[in-house]
PDB file of C-alpha atoms in Angstrom:
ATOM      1  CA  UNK A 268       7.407  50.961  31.554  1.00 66.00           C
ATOM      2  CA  UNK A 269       6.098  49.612  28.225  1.00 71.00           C
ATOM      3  CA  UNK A 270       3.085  51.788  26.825  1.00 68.00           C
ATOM      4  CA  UNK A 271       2.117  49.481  24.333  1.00 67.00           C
ATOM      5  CA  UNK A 272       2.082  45.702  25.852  1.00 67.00           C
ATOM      6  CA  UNK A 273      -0.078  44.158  23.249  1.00 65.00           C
ATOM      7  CA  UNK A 274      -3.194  43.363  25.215  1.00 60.00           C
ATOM      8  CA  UNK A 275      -6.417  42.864  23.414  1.00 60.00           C
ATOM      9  CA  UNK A 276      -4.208  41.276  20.526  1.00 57.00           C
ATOM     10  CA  UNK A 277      -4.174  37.411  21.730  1.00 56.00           C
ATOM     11  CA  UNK A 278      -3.226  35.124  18.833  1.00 52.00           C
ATOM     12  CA  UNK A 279      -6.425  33.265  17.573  1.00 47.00           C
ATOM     13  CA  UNK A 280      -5.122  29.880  18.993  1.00 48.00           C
ATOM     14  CA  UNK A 281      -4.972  31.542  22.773  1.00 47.00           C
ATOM     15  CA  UNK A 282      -7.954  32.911  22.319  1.00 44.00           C
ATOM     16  CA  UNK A 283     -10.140  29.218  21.526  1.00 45.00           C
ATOM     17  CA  UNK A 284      -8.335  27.600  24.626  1.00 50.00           C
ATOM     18  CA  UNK A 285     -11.109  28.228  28.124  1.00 63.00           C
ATOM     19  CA  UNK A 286     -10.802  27.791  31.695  1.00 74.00           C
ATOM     20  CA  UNK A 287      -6.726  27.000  32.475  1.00 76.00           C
ATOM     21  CA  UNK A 288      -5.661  29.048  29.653  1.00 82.00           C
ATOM     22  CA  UNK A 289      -7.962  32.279  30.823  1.00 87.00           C
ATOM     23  CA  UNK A 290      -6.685  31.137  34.544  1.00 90.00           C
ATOM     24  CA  UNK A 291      -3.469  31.326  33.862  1.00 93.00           C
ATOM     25  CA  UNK A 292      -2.947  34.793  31.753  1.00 94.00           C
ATOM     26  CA  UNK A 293      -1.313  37.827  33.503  1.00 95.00           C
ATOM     27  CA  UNK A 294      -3.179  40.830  33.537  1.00 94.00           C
ATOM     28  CA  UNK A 295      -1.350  44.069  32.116  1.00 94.00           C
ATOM     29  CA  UNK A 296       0.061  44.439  35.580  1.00 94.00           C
ATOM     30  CA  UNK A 297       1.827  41.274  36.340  1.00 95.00           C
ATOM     31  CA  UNK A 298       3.236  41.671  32.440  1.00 95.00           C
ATOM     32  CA  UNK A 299       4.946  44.974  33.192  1.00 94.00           C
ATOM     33  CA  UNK A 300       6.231  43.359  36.646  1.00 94.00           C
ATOM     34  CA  UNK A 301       7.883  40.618  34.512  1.00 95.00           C
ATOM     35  CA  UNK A 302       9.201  42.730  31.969  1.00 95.00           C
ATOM     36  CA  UNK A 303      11.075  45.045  34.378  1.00 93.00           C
ATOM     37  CA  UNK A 304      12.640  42.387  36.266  1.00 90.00           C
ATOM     38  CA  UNK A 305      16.490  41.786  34.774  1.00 82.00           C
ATOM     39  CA  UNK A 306      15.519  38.808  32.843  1.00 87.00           C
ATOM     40  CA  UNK A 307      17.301  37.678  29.761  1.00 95.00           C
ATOM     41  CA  UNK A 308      15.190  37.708  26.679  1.00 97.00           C
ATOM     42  CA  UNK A 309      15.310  34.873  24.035  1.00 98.00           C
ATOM     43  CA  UNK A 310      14.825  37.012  20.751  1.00 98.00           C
ATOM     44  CA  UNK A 311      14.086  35.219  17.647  1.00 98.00           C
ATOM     45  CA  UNK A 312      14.614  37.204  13.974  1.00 98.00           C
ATOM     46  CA  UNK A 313      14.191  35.126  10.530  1.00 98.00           C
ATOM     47  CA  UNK A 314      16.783  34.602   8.330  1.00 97.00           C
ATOM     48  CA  UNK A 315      17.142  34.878   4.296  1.00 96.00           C
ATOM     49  CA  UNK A 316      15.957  31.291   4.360  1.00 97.00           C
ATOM     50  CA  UNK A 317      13.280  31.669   7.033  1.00 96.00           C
ATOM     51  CA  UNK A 318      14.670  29.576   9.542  1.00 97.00           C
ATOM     52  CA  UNK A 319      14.819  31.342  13.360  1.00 97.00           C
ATOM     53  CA  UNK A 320      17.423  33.362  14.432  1.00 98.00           C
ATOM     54  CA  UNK A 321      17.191  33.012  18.379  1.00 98.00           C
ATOM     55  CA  UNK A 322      19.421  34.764  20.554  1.00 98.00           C
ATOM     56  CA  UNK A 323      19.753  35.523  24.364  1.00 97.00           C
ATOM     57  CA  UNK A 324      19.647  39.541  24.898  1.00 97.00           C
ATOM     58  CA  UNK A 325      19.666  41.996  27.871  1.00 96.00           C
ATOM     59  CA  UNK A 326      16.870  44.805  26.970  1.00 97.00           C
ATOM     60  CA  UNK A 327      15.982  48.133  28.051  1.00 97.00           C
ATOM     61  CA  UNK A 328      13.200  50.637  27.813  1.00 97.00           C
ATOM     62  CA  UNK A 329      13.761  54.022  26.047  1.00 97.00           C
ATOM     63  CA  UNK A 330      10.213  56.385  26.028  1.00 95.00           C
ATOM     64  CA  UNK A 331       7.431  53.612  26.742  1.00 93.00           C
ATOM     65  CA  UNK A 332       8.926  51.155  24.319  1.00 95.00           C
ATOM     66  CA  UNK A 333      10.678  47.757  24.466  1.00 97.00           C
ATOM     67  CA  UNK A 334      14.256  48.581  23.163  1.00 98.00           C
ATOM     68  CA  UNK A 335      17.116  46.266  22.237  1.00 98.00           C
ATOM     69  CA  UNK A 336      21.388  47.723  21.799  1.00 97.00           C
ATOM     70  CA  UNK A 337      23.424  45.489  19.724  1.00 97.00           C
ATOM     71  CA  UNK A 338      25.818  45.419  17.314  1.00 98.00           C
ATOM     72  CA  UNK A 339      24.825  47.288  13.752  1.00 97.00           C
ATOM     73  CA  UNK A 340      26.263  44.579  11.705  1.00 97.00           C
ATOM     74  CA  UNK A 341      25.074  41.706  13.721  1.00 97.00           C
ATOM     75  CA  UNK A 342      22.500  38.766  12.090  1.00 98.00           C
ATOM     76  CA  UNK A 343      19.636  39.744  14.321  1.00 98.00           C
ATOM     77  CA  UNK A 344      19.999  43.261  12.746  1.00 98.00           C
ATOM     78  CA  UNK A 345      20.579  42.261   9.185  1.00 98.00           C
ATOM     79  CA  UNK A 346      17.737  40.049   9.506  1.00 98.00           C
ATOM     80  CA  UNK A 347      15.250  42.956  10.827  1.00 98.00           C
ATOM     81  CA  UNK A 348      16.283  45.020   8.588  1.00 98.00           C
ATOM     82  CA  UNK A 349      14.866  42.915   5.989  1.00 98.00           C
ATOM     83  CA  UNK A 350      12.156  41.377   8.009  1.00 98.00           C
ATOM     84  CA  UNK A 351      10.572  43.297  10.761  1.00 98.00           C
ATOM     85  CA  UNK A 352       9.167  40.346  12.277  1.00 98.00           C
ATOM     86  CA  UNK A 353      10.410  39.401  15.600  1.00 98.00           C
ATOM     87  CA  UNK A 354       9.148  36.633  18.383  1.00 98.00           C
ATOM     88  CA  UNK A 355      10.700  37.434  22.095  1.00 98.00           C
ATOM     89  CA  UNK A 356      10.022  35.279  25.106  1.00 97.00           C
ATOM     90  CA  UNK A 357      10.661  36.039  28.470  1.00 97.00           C
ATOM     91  CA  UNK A 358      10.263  32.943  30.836  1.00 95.00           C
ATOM     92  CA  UNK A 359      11.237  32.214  34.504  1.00 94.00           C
ATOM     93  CA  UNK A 360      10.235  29.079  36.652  1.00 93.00           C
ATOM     94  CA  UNK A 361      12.470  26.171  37.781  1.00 93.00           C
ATOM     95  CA  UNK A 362       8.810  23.745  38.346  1.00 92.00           C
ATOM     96  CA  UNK A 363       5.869  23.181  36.672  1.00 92.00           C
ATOM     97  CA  UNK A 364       3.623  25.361  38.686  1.00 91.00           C
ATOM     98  CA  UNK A 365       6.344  27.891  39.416  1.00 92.00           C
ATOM     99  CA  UNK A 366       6.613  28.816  35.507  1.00 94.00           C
ATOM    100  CA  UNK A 367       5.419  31.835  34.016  1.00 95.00           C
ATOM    101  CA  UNK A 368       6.333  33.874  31.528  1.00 96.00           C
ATOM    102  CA  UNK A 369       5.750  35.934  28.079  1.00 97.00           C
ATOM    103  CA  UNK A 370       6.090  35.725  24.224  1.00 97.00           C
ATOM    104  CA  UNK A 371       5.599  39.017  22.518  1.00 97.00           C
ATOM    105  CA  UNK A 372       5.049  38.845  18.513  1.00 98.00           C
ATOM    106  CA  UNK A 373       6.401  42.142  17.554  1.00 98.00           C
ATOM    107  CA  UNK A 374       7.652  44.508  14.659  1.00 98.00           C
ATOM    108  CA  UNK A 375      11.415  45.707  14.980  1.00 98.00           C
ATOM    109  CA  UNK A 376      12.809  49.061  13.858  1.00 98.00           C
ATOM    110  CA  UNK A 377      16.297  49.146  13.519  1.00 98.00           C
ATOM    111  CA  UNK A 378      17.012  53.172  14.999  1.00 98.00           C
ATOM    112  CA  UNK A 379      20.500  54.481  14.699  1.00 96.00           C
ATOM    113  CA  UNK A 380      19.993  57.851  15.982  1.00 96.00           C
ATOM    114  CA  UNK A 381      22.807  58.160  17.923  1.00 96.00           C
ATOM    115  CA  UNK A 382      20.715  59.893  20.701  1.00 96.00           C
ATOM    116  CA  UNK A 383      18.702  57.011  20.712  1.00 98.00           C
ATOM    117  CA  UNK A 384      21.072  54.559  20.492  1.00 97.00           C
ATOM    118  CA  UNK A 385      22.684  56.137  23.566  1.00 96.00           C
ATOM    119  CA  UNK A 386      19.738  55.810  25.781  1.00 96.00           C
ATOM    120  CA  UNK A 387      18.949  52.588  24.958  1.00 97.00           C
ATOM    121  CA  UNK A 388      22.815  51.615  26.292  1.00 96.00           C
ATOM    122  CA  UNK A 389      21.978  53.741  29.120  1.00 95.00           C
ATOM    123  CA  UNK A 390      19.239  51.938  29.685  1.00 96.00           C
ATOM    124  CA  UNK A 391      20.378  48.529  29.049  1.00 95.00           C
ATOM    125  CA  UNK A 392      23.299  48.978  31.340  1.00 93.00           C
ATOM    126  CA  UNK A 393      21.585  50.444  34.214  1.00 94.00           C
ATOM    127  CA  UNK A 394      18.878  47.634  34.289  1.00 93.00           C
ATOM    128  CA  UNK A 395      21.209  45.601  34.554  1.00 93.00           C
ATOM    129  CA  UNK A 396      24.266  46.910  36.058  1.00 89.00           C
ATOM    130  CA  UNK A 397      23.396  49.816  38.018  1.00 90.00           C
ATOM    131  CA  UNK A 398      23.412  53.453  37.832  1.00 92.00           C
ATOM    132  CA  UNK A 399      25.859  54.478  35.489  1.00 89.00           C
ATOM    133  CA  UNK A 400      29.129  57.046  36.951  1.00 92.00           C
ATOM    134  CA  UNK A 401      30.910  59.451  34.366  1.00 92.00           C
ATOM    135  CA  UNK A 402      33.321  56.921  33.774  1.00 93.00           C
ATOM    136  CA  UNK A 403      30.312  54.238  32.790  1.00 90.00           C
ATOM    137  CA  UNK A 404      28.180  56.902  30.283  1.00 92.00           C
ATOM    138  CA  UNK A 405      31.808  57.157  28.694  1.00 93.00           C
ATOM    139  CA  UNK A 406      32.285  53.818  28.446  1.00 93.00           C
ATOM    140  CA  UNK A 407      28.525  53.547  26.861  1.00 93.00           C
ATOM    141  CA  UNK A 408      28.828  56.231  25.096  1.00 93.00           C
ATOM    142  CA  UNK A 409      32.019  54.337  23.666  1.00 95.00           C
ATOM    143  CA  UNK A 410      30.258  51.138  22.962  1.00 93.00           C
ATOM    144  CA  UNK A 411      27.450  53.235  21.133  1.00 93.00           C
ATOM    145  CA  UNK A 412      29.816  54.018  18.293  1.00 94.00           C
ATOM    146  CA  UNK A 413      29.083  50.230  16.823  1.00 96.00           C
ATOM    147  CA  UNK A 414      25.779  49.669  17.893  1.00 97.00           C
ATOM    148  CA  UNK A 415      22.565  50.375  16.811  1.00 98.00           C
ATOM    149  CA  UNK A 416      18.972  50.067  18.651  1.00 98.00           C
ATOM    150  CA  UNK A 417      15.843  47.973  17.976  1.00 98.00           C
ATOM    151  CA  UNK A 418      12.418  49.195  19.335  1.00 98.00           C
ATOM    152  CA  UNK A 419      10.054  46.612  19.771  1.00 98.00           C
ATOM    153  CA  UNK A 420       6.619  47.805  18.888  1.00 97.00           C
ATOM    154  CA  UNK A 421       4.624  44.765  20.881  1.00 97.00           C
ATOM    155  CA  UNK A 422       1.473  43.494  18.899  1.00 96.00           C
ATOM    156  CA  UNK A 423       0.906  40.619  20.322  1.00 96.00           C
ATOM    157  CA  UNK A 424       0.833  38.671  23.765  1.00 96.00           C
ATOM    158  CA  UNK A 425       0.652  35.248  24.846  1.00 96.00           C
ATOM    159  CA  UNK A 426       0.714  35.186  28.873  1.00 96.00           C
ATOM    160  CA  UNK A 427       1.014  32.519  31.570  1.00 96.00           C
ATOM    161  CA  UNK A 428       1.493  32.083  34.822  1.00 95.00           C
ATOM    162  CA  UNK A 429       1.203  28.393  36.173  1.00 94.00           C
ATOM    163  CA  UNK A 430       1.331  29.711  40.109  1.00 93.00           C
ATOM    164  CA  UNK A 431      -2.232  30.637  39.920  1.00 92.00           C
ATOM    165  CA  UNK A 432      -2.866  27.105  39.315  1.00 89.00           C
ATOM    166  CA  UNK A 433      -1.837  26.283  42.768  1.00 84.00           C
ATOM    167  CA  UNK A 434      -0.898  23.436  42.398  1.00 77.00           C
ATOM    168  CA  UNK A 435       1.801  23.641  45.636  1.00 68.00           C
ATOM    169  CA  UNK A 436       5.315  23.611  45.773  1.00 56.00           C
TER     170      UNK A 436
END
C-alpha cells in the first residue's frame, strides 16, 4: 500500500476542468485498488536533451512507497540520477467508458542499498509472479547484484475513471 498517493496535489489544469472531470476522479481508494493490481507501468524519465524516456516496467511496493528494480546502468537510471523528475501512468480499459487509469508526477531516488534493493525484487517478483521459494529469493537475490531501486515519492495525481460515466457497455 502506497502511504503517500499524491491527493490534494491535482495539477492546476485538472483542477479548472468541473462536472465530468470531478465525476470521473478516483477517490484515494479506487487509486490504491489500481495500483495493486499487476499492471504494467509506462514510466517516463528525461533525457540530457529533455526529450522523454518512456519505458514499460513491472513495480513493487517496499515500506508505503512506490518502488521500481532495474538495471543500475540503465537510461531510466542515468537519467534520474540527473533529473529526479519522473511521469508514470498506469491505464487499463479496452472502450471508451471502460477506461480508467492514473498518471503520477513524481520525484525518483535512485537507492542502492542492497537491503533495499532486495526487497524491492522481492517485491516486484512476488506481485507479479508469486510467492517466492528458496530457490526464487536466490535467484533475486542473484539478479540484485546489477540492479538498483527507484522509490517513487508521488506528488502529484491526475485520476479517471470513465465507468462512472455510465455510459453502457
Amino acid at each position: 500500500m502506497v502511504t503517500d498517493l499524491g491527493f490534494g496535489n491535482e495539477s492546476e489544469q485538472s483542477m479548472t476542468r468541473s462536472g465530468v472531470r470531478d465525476l470521473v476522479r478516483m477517490t484515494p481508494d479506487e487509486l490504491q485498488e489500481l495500483l495493486d493490481g499487476r499492471r504494467t507501468m509506462s514510466v517516463a524519465t528525461l533525457q540530457r536533451s529533455g526529450r522523454p524516456h518512456l519505458v514499460a516496467m513491472w513495480y513493487g511496493f517496499v515500506d508505503g512507497s512506490l518502488v521500481l528494480w532495474t538495471y543500475a546502468r540503465s537510461q531510466k537510471v542515468a537519467n534520474i540520477r540527473r533529473d529526479p523528475r519522473v511521469t508514470c501512468l498506469i491505464e487499463e480499459g479496452s472502450t471508451y467508458e471502460q477506461l480508467r487509469g492514473a498518471e503520477l508526477v513524481c520525484t525518483g531516488e535512485v537507492v542502492d542499498d542492497p537491503g533495499y534493493v532486495m526487497d524491492a525484487g522481492r517485491s516486484v517478483h512476488e506481485r507479479y509472479m508469486g510467492r517466492l521459494d528458496s530457490e526464487g529469493i536466490e535467484r533475486v537475490a542473484k539478479m540484485s547484484a546489477k540492479r538498483v531501486a527507484v522509490r517513487l515519492k508521488i506528488e502529484e495525481t491526475v485520476t479517471w475513471d470513465h465507468r462512472k460515466l455510465r455510459l453502457g457497455s
